Coordinates of C-alpha atoms in Angstrom, one line a residue:
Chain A
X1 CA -40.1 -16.2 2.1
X2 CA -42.0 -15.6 -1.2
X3 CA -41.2 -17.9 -4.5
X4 CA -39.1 -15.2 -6.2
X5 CA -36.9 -14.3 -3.1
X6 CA -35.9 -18.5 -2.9
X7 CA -35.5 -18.6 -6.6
X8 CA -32.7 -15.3 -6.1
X9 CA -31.5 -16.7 -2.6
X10 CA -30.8 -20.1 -4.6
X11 CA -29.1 -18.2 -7.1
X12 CA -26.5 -16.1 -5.1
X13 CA -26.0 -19.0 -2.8
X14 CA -24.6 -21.3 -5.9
X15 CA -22.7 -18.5 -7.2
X16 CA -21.3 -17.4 -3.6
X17 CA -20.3 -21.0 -3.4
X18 CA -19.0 -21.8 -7.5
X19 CA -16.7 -18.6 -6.8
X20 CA -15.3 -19.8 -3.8
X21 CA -14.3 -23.2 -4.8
X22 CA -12.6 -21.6 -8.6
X23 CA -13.4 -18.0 -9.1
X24 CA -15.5 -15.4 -10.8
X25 CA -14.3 -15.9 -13.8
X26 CA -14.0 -19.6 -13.9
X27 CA -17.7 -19.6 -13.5
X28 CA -19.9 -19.0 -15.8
X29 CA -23.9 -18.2 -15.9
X30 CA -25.1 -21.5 -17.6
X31 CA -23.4 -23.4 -14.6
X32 CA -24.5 -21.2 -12.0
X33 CA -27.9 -22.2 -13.2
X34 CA -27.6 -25.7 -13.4
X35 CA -26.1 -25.6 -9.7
X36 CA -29.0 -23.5 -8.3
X37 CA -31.6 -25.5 -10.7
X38 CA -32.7 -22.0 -12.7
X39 CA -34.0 -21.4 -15.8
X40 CA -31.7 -18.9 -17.2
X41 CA -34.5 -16.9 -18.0
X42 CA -35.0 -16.4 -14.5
X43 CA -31.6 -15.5 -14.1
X44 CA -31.2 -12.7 -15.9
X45 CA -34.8 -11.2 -14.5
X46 CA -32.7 -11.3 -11.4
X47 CA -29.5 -10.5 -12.2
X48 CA -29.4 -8.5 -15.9
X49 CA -25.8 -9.0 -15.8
X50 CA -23.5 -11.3 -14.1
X51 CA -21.6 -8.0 -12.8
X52 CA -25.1 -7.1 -10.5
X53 CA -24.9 -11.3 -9.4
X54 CA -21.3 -10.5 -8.0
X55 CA -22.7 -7.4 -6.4
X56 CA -25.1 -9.9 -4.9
X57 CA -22.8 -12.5 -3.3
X58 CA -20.5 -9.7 -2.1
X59 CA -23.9 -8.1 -0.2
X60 CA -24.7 -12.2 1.0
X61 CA -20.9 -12.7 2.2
X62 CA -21.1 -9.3 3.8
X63 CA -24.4 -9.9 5.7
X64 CA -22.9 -13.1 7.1
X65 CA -20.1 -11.3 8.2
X66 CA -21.7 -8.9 10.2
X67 CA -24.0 -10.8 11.9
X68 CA -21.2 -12.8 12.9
X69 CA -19.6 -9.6 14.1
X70 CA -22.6 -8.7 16.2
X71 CA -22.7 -12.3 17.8
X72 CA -19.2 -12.7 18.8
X73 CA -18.4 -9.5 20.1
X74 CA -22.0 -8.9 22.0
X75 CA -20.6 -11.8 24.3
X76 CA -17.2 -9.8 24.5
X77 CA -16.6 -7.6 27.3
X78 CA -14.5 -4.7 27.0
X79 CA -12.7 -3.4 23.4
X80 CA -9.5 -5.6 23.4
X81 CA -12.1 -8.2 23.6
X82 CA -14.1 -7.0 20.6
X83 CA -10.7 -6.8 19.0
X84 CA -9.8 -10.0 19.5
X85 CA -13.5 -11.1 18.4
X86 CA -12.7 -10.4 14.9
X87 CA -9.4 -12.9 14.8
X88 CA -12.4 -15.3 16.3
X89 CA -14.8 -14.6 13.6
X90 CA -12.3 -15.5 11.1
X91 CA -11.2 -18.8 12.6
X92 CA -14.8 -19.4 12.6
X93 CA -15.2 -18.4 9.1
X94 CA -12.4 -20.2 7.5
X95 CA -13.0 -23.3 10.0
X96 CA -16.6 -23.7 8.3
X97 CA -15.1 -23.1 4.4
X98 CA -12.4 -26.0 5.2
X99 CA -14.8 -28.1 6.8
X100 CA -17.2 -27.7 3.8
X101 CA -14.5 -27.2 1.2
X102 CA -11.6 -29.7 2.3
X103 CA -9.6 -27.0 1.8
X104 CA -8.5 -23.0 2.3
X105 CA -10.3 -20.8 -0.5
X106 CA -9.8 -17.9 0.9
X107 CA -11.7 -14.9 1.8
X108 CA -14.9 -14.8 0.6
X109 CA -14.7 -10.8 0.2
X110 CA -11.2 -10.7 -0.2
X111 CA -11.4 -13.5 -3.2
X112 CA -13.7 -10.9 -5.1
X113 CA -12.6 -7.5 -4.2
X114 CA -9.0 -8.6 -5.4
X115 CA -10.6 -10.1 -8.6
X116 CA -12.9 -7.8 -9.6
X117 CA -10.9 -4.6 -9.1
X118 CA -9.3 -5.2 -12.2
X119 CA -12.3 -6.2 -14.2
X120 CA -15.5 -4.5 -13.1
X121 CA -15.4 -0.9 -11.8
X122 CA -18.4 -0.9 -9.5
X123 CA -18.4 -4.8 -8.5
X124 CA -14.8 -4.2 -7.2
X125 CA -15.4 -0.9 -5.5
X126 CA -18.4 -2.7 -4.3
X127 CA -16.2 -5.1 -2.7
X128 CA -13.4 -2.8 -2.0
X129 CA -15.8 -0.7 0.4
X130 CA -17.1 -3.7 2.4
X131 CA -13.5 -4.5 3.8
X132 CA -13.3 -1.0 4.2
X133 CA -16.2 -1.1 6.1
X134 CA -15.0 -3.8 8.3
X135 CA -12.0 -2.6 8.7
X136 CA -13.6 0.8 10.2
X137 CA -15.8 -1.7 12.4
X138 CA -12.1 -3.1 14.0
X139 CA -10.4 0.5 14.0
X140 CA -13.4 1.9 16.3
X141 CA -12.6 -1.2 19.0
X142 CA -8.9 -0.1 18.7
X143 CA -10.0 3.4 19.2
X144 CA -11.8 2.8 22.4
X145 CA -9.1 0.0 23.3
X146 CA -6.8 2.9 22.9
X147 CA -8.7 5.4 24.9
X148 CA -8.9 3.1 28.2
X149 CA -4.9 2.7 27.8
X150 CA -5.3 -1.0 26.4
X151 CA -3.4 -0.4 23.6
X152 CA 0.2 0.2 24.2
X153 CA 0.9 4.3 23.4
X154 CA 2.9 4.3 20.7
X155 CA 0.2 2.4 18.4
X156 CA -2.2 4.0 16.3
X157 CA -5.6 2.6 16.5
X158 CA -6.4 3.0 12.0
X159 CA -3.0 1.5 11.7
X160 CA -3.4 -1.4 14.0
X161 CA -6.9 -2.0 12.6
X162 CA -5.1 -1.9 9.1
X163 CA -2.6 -4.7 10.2
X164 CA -5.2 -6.7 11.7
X165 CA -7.0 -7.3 8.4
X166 CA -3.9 -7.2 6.7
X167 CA -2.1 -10.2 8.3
X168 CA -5.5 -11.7 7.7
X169 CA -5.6 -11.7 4.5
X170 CA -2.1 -12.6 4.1
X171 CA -2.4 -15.6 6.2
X172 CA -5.2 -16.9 4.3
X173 CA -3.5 -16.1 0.8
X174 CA -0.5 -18.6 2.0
X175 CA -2.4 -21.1 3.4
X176 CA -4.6 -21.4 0.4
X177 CA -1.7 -21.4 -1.9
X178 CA 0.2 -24.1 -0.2
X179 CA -3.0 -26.0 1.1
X180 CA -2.5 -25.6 4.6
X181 CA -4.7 -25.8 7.7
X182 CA -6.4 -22.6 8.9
X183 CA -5.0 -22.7 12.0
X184 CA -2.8 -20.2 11.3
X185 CA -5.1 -17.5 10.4
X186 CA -6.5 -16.2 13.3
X187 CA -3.2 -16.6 15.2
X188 CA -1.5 -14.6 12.7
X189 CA -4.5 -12.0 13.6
X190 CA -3.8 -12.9 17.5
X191 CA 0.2 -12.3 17.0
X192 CA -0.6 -8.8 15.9
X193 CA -3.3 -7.6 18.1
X194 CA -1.4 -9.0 21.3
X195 CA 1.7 -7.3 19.9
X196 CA -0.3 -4.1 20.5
X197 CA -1.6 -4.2 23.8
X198 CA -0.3 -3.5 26.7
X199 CA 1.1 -6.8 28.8
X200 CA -1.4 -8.7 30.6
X201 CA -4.8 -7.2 29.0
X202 CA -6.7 -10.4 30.2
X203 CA -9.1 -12.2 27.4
Chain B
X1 CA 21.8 -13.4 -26.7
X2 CA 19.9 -15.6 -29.5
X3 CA 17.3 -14.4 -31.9
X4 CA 15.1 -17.4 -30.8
X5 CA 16.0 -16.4 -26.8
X6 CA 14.9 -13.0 -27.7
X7 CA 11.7 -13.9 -28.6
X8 CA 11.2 -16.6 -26.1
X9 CA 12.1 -13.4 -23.3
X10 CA 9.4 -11.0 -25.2
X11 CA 6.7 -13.5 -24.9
X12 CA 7.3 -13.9 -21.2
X13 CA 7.9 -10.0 -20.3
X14 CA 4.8 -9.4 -22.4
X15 CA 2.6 -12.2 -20.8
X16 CA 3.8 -11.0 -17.1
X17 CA 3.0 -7.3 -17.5
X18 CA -0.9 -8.4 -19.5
X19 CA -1.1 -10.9 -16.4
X20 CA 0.1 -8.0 -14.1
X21 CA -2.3 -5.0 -15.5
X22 CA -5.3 -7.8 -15.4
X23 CA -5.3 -11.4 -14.4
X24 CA -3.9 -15.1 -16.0
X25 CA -7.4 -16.1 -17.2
X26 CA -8.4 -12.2 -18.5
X27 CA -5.6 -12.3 -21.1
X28 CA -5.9 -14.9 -23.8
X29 CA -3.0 -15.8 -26.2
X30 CA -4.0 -13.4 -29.3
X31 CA -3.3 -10.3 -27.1
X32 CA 0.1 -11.8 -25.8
X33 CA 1.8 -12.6 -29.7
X34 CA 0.1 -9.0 -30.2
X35 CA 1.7 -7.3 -27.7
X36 CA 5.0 -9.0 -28.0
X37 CA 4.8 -9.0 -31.6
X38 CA 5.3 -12.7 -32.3
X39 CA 3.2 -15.2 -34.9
X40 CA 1.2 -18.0 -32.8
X41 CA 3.0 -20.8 -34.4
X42 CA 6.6 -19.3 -32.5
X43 CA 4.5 -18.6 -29.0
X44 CA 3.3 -22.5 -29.4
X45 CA 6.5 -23.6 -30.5
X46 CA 8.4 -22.1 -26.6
X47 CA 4.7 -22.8 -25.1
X48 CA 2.7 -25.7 -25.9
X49 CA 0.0 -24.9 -23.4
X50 CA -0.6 -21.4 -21.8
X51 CA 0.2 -23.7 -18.4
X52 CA 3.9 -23.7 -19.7
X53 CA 3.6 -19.7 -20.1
X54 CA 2.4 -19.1 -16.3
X55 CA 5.1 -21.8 -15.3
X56 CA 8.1 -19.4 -17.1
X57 CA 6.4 -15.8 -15.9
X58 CA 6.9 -17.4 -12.5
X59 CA 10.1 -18.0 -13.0
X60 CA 10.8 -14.9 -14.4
X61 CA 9.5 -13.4 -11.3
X62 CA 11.0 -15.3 -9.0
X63 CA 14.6 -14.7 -11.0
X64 CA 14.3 -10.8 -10.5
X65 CA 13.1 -11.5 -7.1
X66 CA 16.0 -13.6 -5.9
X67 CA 18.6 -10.6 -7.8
X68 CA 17.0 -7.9 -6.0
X69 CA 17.2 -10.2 -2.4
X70 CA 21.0 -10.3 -3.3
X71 CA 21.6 -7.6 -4.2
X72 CA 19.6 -5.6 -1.0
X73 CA 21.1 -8.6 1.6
X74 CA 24.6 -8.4 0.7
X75 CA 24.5 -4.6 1.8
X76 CA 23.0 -5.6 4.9
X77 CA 25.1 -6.2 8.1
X78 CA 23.9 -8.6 10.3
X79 CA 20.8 -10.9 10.1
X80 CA 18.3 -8.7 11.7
X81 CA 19.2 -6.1 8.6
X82 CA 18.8 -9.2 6.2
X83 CA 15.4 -9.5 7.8
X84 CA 14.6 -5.7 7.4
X85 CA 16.0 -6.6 4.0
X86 CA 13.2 -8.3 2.8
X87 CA 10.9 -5.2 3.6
X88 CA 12.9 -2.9 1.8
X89 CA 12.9 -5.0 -1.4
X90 CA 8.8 -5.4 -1.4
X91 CA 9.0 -1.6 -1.0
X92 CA 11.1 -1.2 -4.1
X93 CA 9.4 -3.6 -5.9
X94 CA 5.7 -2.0 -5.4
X95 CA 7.4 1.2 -5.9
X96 CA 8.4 0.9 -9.5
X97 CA 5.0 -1.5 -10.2
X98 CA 3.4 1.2 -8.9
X99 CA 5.1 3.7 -11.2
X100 CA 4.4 1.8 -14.7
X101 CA 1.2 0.5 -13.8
X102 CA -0.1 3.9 -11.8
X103 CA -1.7 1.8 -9.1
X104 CA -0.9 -1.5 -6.7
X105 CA -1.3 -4.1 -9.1
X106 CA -0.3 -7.1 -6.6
X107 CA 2.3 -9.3 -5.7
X108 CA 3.9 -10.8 -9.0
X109 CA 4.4 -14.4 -7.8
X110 CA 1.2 -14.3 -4.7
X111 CA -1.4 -13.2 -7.9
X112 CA -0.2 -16.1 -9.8
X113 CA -0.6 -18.8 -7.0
X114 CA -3.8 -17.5 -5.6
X115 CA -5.3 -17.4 -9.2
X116 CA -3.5 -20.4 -10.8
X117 CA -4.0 -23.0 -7.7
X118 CA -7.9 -22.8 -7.9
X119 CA -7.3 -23.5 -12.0
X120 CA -4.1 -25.4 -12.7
X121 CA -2.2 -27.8 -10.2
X122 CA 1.0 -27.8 -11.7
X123 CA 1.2 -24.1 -12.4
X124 CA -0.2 -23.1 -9.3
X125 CA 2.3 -25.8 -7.0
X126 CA 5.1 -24.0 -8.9
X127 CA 4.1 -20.7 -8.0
X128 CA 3.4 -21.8 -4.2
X129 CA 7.0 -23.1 -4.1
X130 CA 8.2 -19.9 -5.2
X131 CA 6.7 -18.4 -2.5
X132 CA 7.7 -21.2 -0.1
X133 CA 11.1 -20.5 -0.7
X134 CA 11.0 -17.2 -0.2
X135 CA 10.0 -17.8 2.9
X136 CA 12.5 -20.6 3.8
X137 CA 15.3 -17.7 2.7
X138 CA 13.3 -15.6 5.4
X139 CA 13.6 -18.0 8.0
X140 CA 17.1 -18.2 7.7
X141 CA 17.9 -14.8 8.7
X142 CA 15.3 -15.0 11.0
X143 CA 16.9 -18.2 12.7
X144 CA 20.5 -16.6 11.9
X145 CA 18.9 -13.5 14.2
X146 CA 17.5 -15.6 16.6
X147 CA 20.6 -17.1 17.3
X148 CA 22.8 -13.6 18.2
X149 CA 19.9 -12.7 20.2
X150 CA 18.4 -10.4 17.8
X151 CA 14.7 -11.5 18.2
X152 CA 12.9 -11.5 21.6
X153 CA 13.3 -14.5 23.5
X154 CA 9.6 -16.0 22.6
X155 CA 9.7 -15.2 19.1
X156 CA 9.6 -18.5 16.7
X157 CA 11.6 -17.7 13.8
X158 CA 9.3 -19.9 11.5
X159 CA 6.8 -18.1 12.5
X160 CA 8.1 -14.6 12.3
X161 CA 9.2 -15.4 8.6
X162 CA 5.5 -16.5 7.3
X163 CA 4.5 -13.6 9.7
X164 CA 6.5 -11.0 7.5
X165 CA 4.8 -12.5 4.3
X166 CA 1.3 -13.0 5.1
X167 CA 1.6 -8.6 6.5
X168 CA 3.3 -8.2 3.0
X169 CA 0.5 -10.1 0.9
X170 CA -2.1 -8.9 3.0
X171 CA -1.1 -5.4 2.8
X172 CA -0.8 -5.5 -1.1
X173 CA -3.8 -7.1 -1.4
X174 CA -5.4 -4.6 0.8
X175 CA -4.1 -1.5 -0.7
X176 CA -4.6 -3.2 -4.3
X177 CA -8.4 -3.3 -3.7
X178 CA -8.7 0.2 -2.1
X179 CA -6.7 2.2 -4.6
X180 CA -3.9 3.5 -2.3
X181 CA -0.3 4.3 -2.6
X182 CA 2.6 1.1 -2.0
X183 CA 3.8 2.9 1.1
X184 CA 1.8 1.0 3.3
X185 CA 3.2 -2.6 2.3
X186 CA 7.0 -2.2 3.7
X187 CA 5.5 0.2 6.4
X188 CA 3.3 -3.2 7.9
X189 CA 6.3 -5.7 7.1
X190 CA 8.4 -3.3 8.8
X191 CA 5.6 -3.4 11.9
X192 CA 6.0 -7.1 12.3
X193 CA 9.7 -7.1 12.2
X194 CA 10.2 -4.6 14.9
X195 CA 7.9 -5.8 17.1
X196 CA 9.8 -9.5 17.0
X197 CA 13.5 -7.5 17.2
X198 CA 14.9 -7.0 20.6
X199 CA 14.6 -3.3 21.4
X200 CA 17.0 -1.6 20.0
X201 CA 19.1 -3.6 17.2
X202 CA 20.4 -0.9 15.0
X203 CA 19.7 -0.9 11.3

């Protein structure tokens, strides 16, 4: 790794973590700097405004994601599975922020999609498109769930794929609001995705 | 009602839709006597601290909330409708948010707490009890349900009730950050309810 790519990497890391433990706007640049021990000159050769540093730490949160993605559902067999792998990637997510956090912060994307859409245009659509684009990544399991009759017939794959993320989000918003565990994330996640297939599709 | 009531009300109408349209932290005090046409000594003379604002626009919420949860219940027969209930008033809530504001702005009380619990403790434990008892009103009708049979024989009624509001916040946060129409928020409440009713329990 060259000088310049640490220097940003050390950048978007403080900021991916600053925003996670207050908010985008909470933060500002100056402390961002001090966290990732920056000149602020250096900053803004990296990031000319803070709206390109949010499009930044949506990218990094984004990247962990989906290599998460790839790891848990290579060692899932069969599209229920890889279903169910995303309710595991969360619980693994959200166990790591509370372990490193002491508390529920929410989700990383979901914190700055739901921020940004109503303050920056393209940092919000930015983020808006990455949960779109995992939720696409779920709906394609529950489409080939669906097509070897896992899914019980009356569900539609986009929908369930929809609710999947949906209760996700929601389950993190209450729990980070009243300072619960994160247990009760990815079983809010389980609850929906059992409710959809048919009895007895063995994990 | 009062002259100094009136104000007090135009301060807190104004401060919820700026908070609504944007965020707590994006509007500042200025824009609020602005828009509800008030001096700054009168705001700080209801509000010492803009902490005291976010405390009475929860309220405020939570007042119209609890009417329209009346009102919507008491034409409900039978707790599994109560249940349903709930749905129907998120639906009619996003509805006409969605028709002054021309998008999915959020959930009044679940944008405060998520913003106001990273920021302010006492603010943002008074918007987390709003939602908390919501919920506990939930679980009623859900435990009322539960004991005429109504639910399926596994179903936790505690459960079921944060169930219903985590697909509710997730699904406004969800269709908030992609632009779309409120439809989908009742539709995934409704998705949860169903699948915890017994087949078959009338509307």
């Amino acid at each position: 790794m060259t000088r310049s790519r640490s220097t940003r990497d050390r950048i978007v890391r403080a900021a991916a973590r600053l925003f996670l433990a207050r908010s985008y706007q909470a933060v500002g640049v100056n402390e961002i700097c001090t966290a990732a021990e920056v000149q602020k000159g250096s900053f803004y050769h990296f990031f000319p405004s803070k709206s390109d540093l949010a499009i930044a730490v949506i990218d990094h949160h984004a990247a962990a994601l989906w290599d998460l993605l790839d790891t848990f559902e290579s060692s899932s067999r069969g599209p229920a599975n890889k279903v169910r792998a995303t309710a595991d990637v969360v619980g693994d997510i959200q166990g790591r922020l509370h372990g490193y956090f002491g508390r529920v912060v929410g989700c990383p994307l979901g914190n700055l999609a739901v921020e940004l859409v109503a303050i920056d245009d393209a940092a919000g659509k930015h983020a808006a498109a990455a949960l779109n684009k995992w939720e696409r990544r779920v709906a394609g399991h529950c489409h080939d769930a669906y097509e070897v009759s896992q899914l019980r017939p009356e569900v539609d794959p986009d929908e369930l794929a929809h609710q999947i993320l949906a209760a996700m989000q929601g389950a993190i918003l209450l729990a980070k609001v009243s300072d619960s565990a994160p247990d009760q994330i990815p079983k809010a996640m389980y609850q929906v995705i059992e409710g959809a297939l048919q009895q007895k599709v063995a994990a």
